């Protein structure tokens, strides 16, 4: 035992000295870097326990350099401006006093795979293997980088990952055609799980794009049963679970990052984003490292209850066909840019440069999600069944609401008219026509509503759901054109019982339009919009749902959904129709003028320390966005304040009918929606907030920070500053200004 | 400016105010179904070892106690110490190294309960060591309680103490985990006094039933019945007035029975409404890994008398008013802020906020009421005190926040009722689904209406009476000409049922000789039964109509009326063929259908009456119905004996046999269909298999 500690001590000394030398040399280099191209230094060797890593220069480009070990593929990415080195696996893991077990081997691996035996899929669950303990490596040089072949010989699995230095970023690319497998099938690959990991002493934070965005402070000591892991663009909509126990927010952006000491490493999943997860580990008593990374889901495993033995049986879906590689880009940021605001702006630059994201003209609005009508089964004396259409807001009542709100001082009004056509709020058949319905007053009444809106500069946006349906018809067949599971079963979604989270058996079940049929549905609707002369539409959950069709005869992998969606949105744009969506997955952003229902918080996982408005920082000044319907959020006042903090537009659910009429229906979720109930509060909020909105509408958010406990400061490019106080007491800021309790103030600084 | 001091950002865990919560929030509607409700309580703070700045992190914290002054005591049992926190949950003091009776540091790693007396004494229920440690206010050892050595206690009663509580007379109450006789009570000196508040055996009728069944049951069935032993108190709380609130461990039930939370007075009698059902009411399908059984592990009554119940089974906190109104449900199992790790052991209220101790995550989660919950609490307090000033405004505010809140409608209705606006009151009571309150308002409303309409109504009645006499006189003259024989032409097959109504023996015995039995009339009369039942379902006045209109099911109603009618006919036909009855199918149908006429008349009368009567006058309708049923049975028995040519005994036996026959037919039908269904699903899975292979 004593001998051991002696060796350990020697190694520690050795290591520390190496680190010292390295850091000194990097400081020296940073000084040089300012003016001229640096000549790459020679190899440097690091001893990490039993591993001796020899880094040699591989490529250099735009202030970044890549060094790699040609025997095991370990590399580091150096920011030549700041001198920060981002290691693909931590080089001090051997002296880590905390990490043990699975965390330890994963930490020292460049890839961690999940696999399953092809012949035993049905009854077994996936296993994990990592490159540190289970794989051998073949490393070869390619232009601007290296290509590492990971060979898991015991499993018969091997694949290549290329790490190359491109124009301003490092690319990690897993080519799908390089995946070789035999009996054991790859399910997922966690690429670079500990790239840029901060150790047990480091200061900094991880950024995860959960909901609006959240930060995990390094070593926050919070122990959770599972590490954070969530799917990009939300959970697969075709997975119907027996129980749904929690409310969570989805990931909308395929971005993650690590920030430490004025340096940041930002990962952007550029290929295969729809089949990826983002995962994070935080430092605590059993884990010395803080890291965020992405997982590529090569195959999906689905399970179904076996009727005979009441056990779940698994089946593998086809691999991600149609996708040629899984690619993650890593950008390095430093100085002013090394924070989440900087990352948001760097990601925005990426979207602008590569995805055609543009600045839209923005006129801030106050939104009312006006509820049209719903259909329910009814019967005359219980004998003659018929479909009852219950109007919540007719066209003329919508006009009445608009007039009344305008009179109350809400002038910049926008009506998101939901359930105004077809079968109302809940689709029966898939909607195929954007035409007014008699239940709400017919064509004439609708025309006068349109006229009124035109005169009053009130924007009327019909909202429609073109993804879910319950009945055969309008060119979409209930069975054949619906998304199915691997087992060939049509995916039927239903509501959950609120008290015990169990899937409701009796209620109407909803199917999803198969992605292969989507194009037809949206084109049909587009034609109708054009005919009706409607120029603005809210496609609702089209910005929220992302899913696959696993049915072998009509299969489409989830990775192809974004591409399909983009094609459709492009058609709408080409036809001159402005599109809004709710949720707003990253791929929709270049095509939409507004995103509705953007959360102002994250899912609040235990591991997270603080929520940040990353999503809002990304969009502000480019595309406008609204909150979720305010009255129905946990704390309406807080949501309003968060909207001010994040520069969101306000959204209220509104209807003309008395809310008590929904008392014994399936629509109790619209409690408090009658416009009279919230009119006064909303008018006050609009009056206080709108002048600020008008001032900063087209401005980027350049800084966002907590200036005092529960007081947040947002600064816009034109120098307008907003401080929002969530405390129940007034707070005096450092600049002497006082922010009232549960209120905000604004002022202008030099930009 | 851009040098954002992010790294200097304070590590305030969960500091961002929430606009969303990870758990569902709901209320129960009139049909015990959960409906969406606004969030009542939001998690506001998570107090962890690092936020308290503890060197040794907390380890299995298991109880919390607030002295209602300035200190909160947290039992950090894994470290055998007690943390004292201020009301804003900052660390004030660590009480470690408490001595035991030998002066050694006491170890209580498996302690589960903690309380502080009015005199500052500290009591620790050391579950693992089966003792209660008692310390003086100056933290010196006072005494240790072990199992009382008294013959008054049953031999097998263990002293695995889990919870302790002190009342305002300094009596100490101790709950043992395995005890089912109630709490041990000790006086201030540690002398054993008695057992207190043992829960009585549930539902006497059920127990008697089981006792009677006992000789007929197998061993395993007997074991399954073990739940009829007295049930155990799981936790308690003593409020400032000295009332003790207890929660009961619920065993062997998938739904929560009524009355599991009790408020006991000094005599140990429950003064809460025994009918209140606490906790979740919806039954859970058995889903793998679901911990759905409700277990109230802790309860605490806050300063305003609201009860907070910690349901360990479902990982939720329920807040109730004393009258049983559900104010809020919050928390769930999971790894998000506002969710708990496995089996949270304790909760405590500090002012209005609720602190839940999370053993697994080693933290305290504090929940604060939202504006909605605050106004709801205020309104209910006013309602309980019958204080109606300004309550219209409050209830209206609550409706703004939650239009699904039945109590708000009830509250507004009460205000209108007080003001004498009975019509408005009725409207709101109807939305609230309160038939009793509605009935009371209706009665007032009707009285006023009668007073107003007295003279016109009386004059109309007088006129009608005169008209009736005249018509009767006129008709008598006309009818006289034809009523020369007993069976006049007026009595065709359509009017025959009216004749049998008053002359059953005579009438039914004419069925055979006169061949007057008619399929058409019989089926029409059975159909009438269906129509009358349907009318009753929909048109019964609100006060008496407890049906949910959307639940109406045509097939079920058909089966309930015509189905049972035909089933009776067929069974009777089959049975009487065996018993040498002479009636044929047509005659049996006729007798059955004609006999139903009194019932049908009575139901129509009741439907009409129900729209004019108040709840207290409902007995009239019951009398009418009972008379009608008796009449119907009489007709049926007479009719059957006539057509089968039975004597009374034979008829009664045949009716009993018919009922048995009906059961056999139903059984065969069910068996047939379930067989059909199983074959169907078997064929379906074979087809599925064939397609997928």
Short mmCIF file of C-alpha atoms in Angstrom, two decimals, chain B residues 335-583:
data_model
loop_
_atom_site.label_atom_id
_atom_site.label_comp_id
_atom_site.label_asym_id
_atom_site.label_seq_id
_atom_site.Cartn_x
_atom_site.Cartn_y
_atom_site.Cartn_z
CA UNK B 335 -35.24 14.07 -10.70
CA UNK B 336 -36.51 17.55 -11.41
CA UNK B 337 -36.82 20.52 -9.08
CA UNK B 338 -40.01 19.98 -7.08
CA UNK B 339 -39.82 16.21 -7.27
CA UNK B 340 -38.76 13.76 -4.58
CA UNK B 341 -36.43 10.81 -4.32
CA UNK B 342 -37.72 7.57 -2.84
CA UNK B 343 -40.06 7.76 0.15
CA UNK B 344 -39.79 11.31 1.47
CA UNK B 345 -40.25 10.82 5.24
CA UNK B 346 -41.55 14.11 6.59
CA UNK B 347 -43.01 17.53 5.97
CA UNK B 348 -43.47 20.66 8.05
CA UNK B 349 -45.26 23.92 7.43
CA UNK B 350 -43.56 27.21 8.11
CA UNK B 351 -46.20 29.88 7.83
CA UNK B 352 -47.94 29.02 4.60
CA UNK B 353 -44.95 27.37 2.99
CA UNK B 354 -44.45 23.62 3.10
CA UNK B 355 -41.05 22.01 3.58
CA UNK B 356 -40.60 18.40 2.53
CA UNK B 357 -37.61 16.41 3.74
CA UNK B 358 -36.10 14.29 0.99
CA UNK B 359 -34.15 11.41 2.46
CA UNK B 360 -32.65 10.12 -0.76
CA UNK B 361 -31.60 13.45 -2.22
CA UNK B 362 -30.56 14.60 1.28
CA UNK B 363 -32.25 17.96 1.04
CA UNK B 364 -35.30 19.97 2.02
CA UNK B 365 -37.58 21.24 -0.72
CA UNK B 366 -39.61 24.28 0.15
CA UNK B 367 -42.90 24.98 -1.60
CA UNK B 368 -44.67 28.33 -1.58
CA UNK B 369 -48.34 28.97 -2.35
CA UNK B 370 -49.20 30.74 -5.58
CA UNK B 371 -51.52 33.73 -5.61
CA UNK B 372 -54.33 31.35 -6.55
CA UNK B 373 -53.81 29.07 -3.56
CA UNK B 374 -53.54 32.04 -1.21
CA UNK B 375 -56.85 33.50 -2.28
CA UNK B 376 -58.50 30.09 -2.23
CA UNK B 377 -57.33 29.51 1.34
CA UNK B 378 -58.54 32.93 2.39
CA UNK B 379 -61.94 32.38 0.81
CA UNK B 380 -62.40 28.97 2.43
CA UNK B 381 -61.49 30.40 5.83
CA UNK B 382 -64.15 33.04 5.38
CA UNK B 383 -66.68 30.45 4.30
CA UNK B 384 -65.95 28.31 7.36
CA UNK B 385 -66.52 31.31 9.60
CA UNK B 386 -69.70 32.22 7.70
CA UNK B 387 -68.14 35.58 6.97
CA UNK B 388 -69.59 36.79 3.71
CA UNK B 389 -68.12 40.29 3.60
CA UNK B 390 -66.17 40.81 0.44
CA UNK B 391 -66.32 37.14 -0.32
CA UNK B 392 -68.08 37.67 -3.65
CA UNK B 393 -64.98 39.51 -4.88
CA UNK B 394 -62.62 36.82 -3.61
CA UNK B 395 -64.59 34.00 -5.16
CA UNK B 396 -64.77 35.88 -8.42
CA UNK B 397 -61.00 36.31 -8.30
CA UNK B 398 -60.67 32.57 -7.76
CA UNK B 399 -62.87 31.92 -10.75
CA UNK B 400 -60.59 34.14 -12.80
CA UNK B 401 -57.66 31.97 -11.80
CA UNK B 402 -59.49 28.69 -12.02
CA UNK B 403 -62.80 28.46 -13.74
CA UNK B 404 -62.84 24.75 -12.88
CA UNK B 405 -63.14 25.40 -9.15
CA UNK B 406 -66.50 24.05 -7.97
CA UNK B 407 -66.20 25.68 -4.57
CA UNK B 408 -65.96 29.10 -6.13
CA UNK B 409 -69.35 28.56 -7.75
CA UNK B 410 -70.67 27.26 -4.46
CA UNK B 411 -69.22 30.28 -2.67
CA UNK B 412 -70.79 32.75 -5.08
CA UNK B 413 -74.06 30.82 -4.89
CA UNK B 414 -74.01 31.12 -1.09
CA UNK B 415 -73.50 34.85 -1.32
CA UNK B 416 -76.47 35.23 -3.65
CA UNK B 417 -78.50 32.96 -1.40
CA UNK B 418 -77.69 35.19 1.56
CA UNK B 419 -78.72 38.22 -0.45
CA UNK B 420 -82.01 36.57 -1.36
CA UNK B 421 -81.26 36.32 -5.07
CA UNK B 422 -82.35 32.71 -5.24
CA UNK B 423 -82.41 32.45 -8.99
CA UNK B 424 -78.75 33.42 -9.26
CA UNK B 425 -77.94 31.20 -6.31
CA UNK B 426 -79.60 28.24 -8.04
CA UNK B 427 -77.59 28.91 -11.18
CA UNK B 428 -74.30 28.82 -9.29
CA UNK B 429 -75.22 25.89 -7.07
CA UNK B 430 -76.09 23.97 -10.22
CA UNK B 431 -72.65 24.61 -11.74
CA UNK B 432 -71.11 23.65 -8.41
CA UNK B 433 -73.10 20.44 -8.56
CA UNK B 434 -74.52 20.92 -5.08
CA UNK B 435 -78.00 19.41 -5.20
CA UNK B 436 -78.76 20.08 -1.55
CA UNK B 437 -77.91 23.76 -1.63
CA UNK B 438 -79.73 24.07 -4.93
CA UNK B 439 -82.79 22.45 -3.41
CA UNK B 440 -82.80 24.88 -0.50
CA UNK B 441 -82.58 27.88 -2.78
CA UNK B 442 -85.21 26.33 -5.01
CA UNK B 443 -87.58 25.94 -2.10
CA UNK B 444 -87.24 29.63 -1.24
CA UNK B 445 -87.61 30.55 -4.86
CA UNK B 446 -90.74 28.38 -5.16
CA UNK B 447 -92.27 29.84 -2.03
CA UNK B 448 -91.92 33.32 -3.45
CA UNK B 449 -93.32 32.17 -6.78
CA UNK B 450 -96.30 30.49 -5.09
CA UNK B 451 -97.03 33.60 -3.04
CA UNK B 452 -96.99 35.68 -6.19
CA UNK B 453 -99.06 33.25 -8.19
CA UNK B 454 -101.47 32.17 -5.47
CA UNK B 455 -104.61 33.96 -6.65
CA UNK B 456 -104.21 33.20 -10.38
CA UNK B 457 -103.33 29.57 -9.67
CA UNK B 458 -106.26 29.06 -7.33
CA UNK B 459 -108.67 30.58 -9.82
CA UNK B 460 -107.32 28.40 -12.62
CA UNK B 461 -107.67 25.31 -10.43
CA UNK B 462 -111.26 26.20 -9.56
CA UNK B 463 -112.10 26.69 -13.22
CA UNK B 464 -110.48 23.39 -14.12
CA UNK B 465 -112.40 21.53 -11.41
CA UNK B 466 -115.70 22.89 -12.65
CA UNK B 467 -114.78 21.94 -16.20
CA UNK B 468 -113.87 18.44 -15.09
CA UNK B 469 -117.25 17.92 -13.38
CA UNK B 470 -119.04 19.06 -16.46
CA UNK B 471 -117.06 16.80 -18.77
CA UNK B 472 -117.54 13.86 -16.47
CA UNK B 473 -121.28 14.35 -16.41
CA UNK B 474 -121.39 14.66 -20.17
CA UNK B 475 -119.22 11.56 -20.73
CA UNK B 476 -121.21 9.44 -18.34
CA UNK B 477 -124.27 10.05 -20.42
CA UNK B 478 -122.45 9.11 -23.60
CA UNK B 479 -120.77 6.01 -22.23
CA UNK B 480 -123.87 4.62 -20.73
CA UNK B 481 -125.16 3.45 -24.06
CA UNK B 482 -122.32 0.96 -24.70
CA UNK B 483 -121.40 -0.32 -21.27
CA UNK B 484 -124.01 -3.01 -21.18
CA UNK B 485 -121.60 -5.94 -21.06
CA UNK B 486 -118.43 -6.42 -19.01
CA UNK B 487 -116.32 -6.42 -22.13
CA UNK B 488 -117.41 -3.52 -24.18
CA UNK B 489 -116.13 -2.54 -27.58
CA UNK B 490 -114.14 0.16 -25.88
CA UNK B 491 -111.94 -2.60 -24.58
CA UNK B 492 -110.12 -3.50 -27.72
CA UNK B 493 -106.69 -5.09 -27.55
CA UNK B 494 -105.22 -1.59 -27.16
CA UNK B 495 -107.30 -0.62 -24.17
CA UNK B 496 -107.21 -4.07 -22.60
CA UNK B 497 -104.08 -3.34 -20.53
CA UNK B 498 -106.07 -0.55 -18.87
CA UNK B 499 -108.73 -3.05 -17.91
CA UNK B 500 -106.28 -5.52 -16.42
CA UNK B 501 -104.82 -2.69 -14.42
CA UNK B 502 -107.83 -2.71 -12.15
CA UNK B 503 -109.20 -6.20 -12.75
CA UNK B 504 -106.09 -8.40 -12.88
CA UNK B 505 -107.59 -11.81 -12.17
CA UNK B 506 -110.61 -11.19 -14.30
CA UNK B 507 -108.69 -9.52 -17.08
CA UNK B 508 -105.75 -11.93 -17.40
CA UNK B 509 -108.00 -14.94 -17.31
CA UNK B 510 -109.66 -13.54 -20.45
CA UNK B 511 -106.33 -13.67 -22.31
CA UNK B 512 -106.67 -17.26 -23.35
CA UNK B 513 -110.37 -17.59 -24.17
CA UNK B 514 -110.68 -14.24 -25.93
CA UNK B 515 -107.27 -14.53 -27.62
CA UNK B 516 -106.78 -10.88 -26.85
CA UNK B 517 -103.02 -11.16 -26.10
CA UNK B 518 -101.18 -9.04 -28.65
CA UNK B 519 -97.55 -9.00 -29.68
CA UNK B 520 -97.82 -5.47 -30.91
CA UNK B 521 -99.26 -4.07 -27.69
CA UNK B 522 -96.79 -6.04 -25.55
CA UNK B 523 -93.75 -4.87 -27.44
CA UNK B 524 -95.05 -1.32 -27.43
CA UNK B 525 -95.47 -1.45 -23.68
CA UNK B 526 -91.94 -2.81 -23.20
CA UNK B 527 -90.70 -0.07 -25.49
CA UNK B 528 -92.63 2.37 -23.35
CA UNK B 529 -90.63 1.14 -20.38
CA UNK B 530 -87.43 2.06 -22.21
CA UNK B 531 -88.84 5.46 -23.18
CA UNK B 532 -89.94 6.16 -19.63
CA UNK B 533 -86.54 5.22 -18.19
CA UNK B 534 -84.84 7.44 -20.76
CA UNK B 535 -87.19 10.31 -19.96
CA UNK B 536 -86.45 9.83 -16.32
CA UNK B 537 -82.71 9.92 -17.06
CA UNK B 538 -82.88 13.24 -18.84
CA UNK B 539 -85.96 15.05 -17.60
CA UNK B 540 -85.92 14.41 -13.86
CA UNK B 541 -85.60 17.74 -12.13
CA UNK B 542 -82.06 18.82 -11.25
CA UNK B 543 -82.55 18.29 -7.54
CA UNK B 544 -83.21 14.60 -7.96
CA UNK B 545 -81.20 13.97 -11.09
CA UNK B 546 -77.81 12.59 -10.20
CA UNK B 547 -77.20 11.24 -13.69
CA UNK B 548 -74.37 12.55 -15.79
CA UNK B 549 -75.93 13.23 -19.15
CA UNK B 550 -72.85 12.27 -21.16
CA UNK B 551 -72.80 8.89 -19.49
CA UNK B 552 -76.10 7.90 -21.08
CA UNK B 553 -75.64 4.76 -23.10
CA UNK B 554 -78.37 3.61 -25.44
CA UNK B 555 -77.43 -0.09 -25.46
CA UNK B 556 -77.13 -0.23 -21.70
CA UNK B 557 -80.48 1.46 -21.26
CA UNK B 558 -82.07 -0.95 -23.75
CA UNK B 559 -80.64 -3.90 -21.90
CA UNK B 560 -81.75 -2.46 -18.55
CA UNK B 561 -85.34 -2.12 -19.73
CA UNK B 562 -86.44 -4.20 -22.69
CA UNK B 563 -83.54 -6.61 -22.34
CA UNK B 564 -84.46 -7.58 -18.80
CA UNK B 565 -88.11 -7.73 -19.78
CA UNK B 566 -87.48 -10.17 -22.60
CA UNK B 567 -85.04 -12.12 -20.51
CA UNK B 568 -87.74 -12.57 -17.90
CA UNK B 569 -90.20 -13.66 -20.55
CA UNK B 570 -87.85 -16.23 -22.06
CA UNK B 571 -86.73 -17.55 -18.70
CA UNK B 572 -90.30 -17.81 -17.50
CA UNK B 573 -91.35 -19.56 -20.68
CA UNK B 574 -88.51 -22.05 -20.36
CA UNK B 575 -89.13 -22.66 -16.68
CA UNK B 576 -92.87 -23.01 -17.00
CA UNK B 577 -92.54 -25.44 -19.85
CA UNK B 578 -90.81 -27.64 -17.29
CA UNK B 579 -93.37 -26.87 -14.57
CA UNK B 580 -96.33 -27.74 -16.77
CA UNK B 581 -97.41 -24.17 -17.18
CA UNK B 582 -100.03 -23.58 -19.83
CA UNK B 583 -99.04 -20.12 -20.93
#
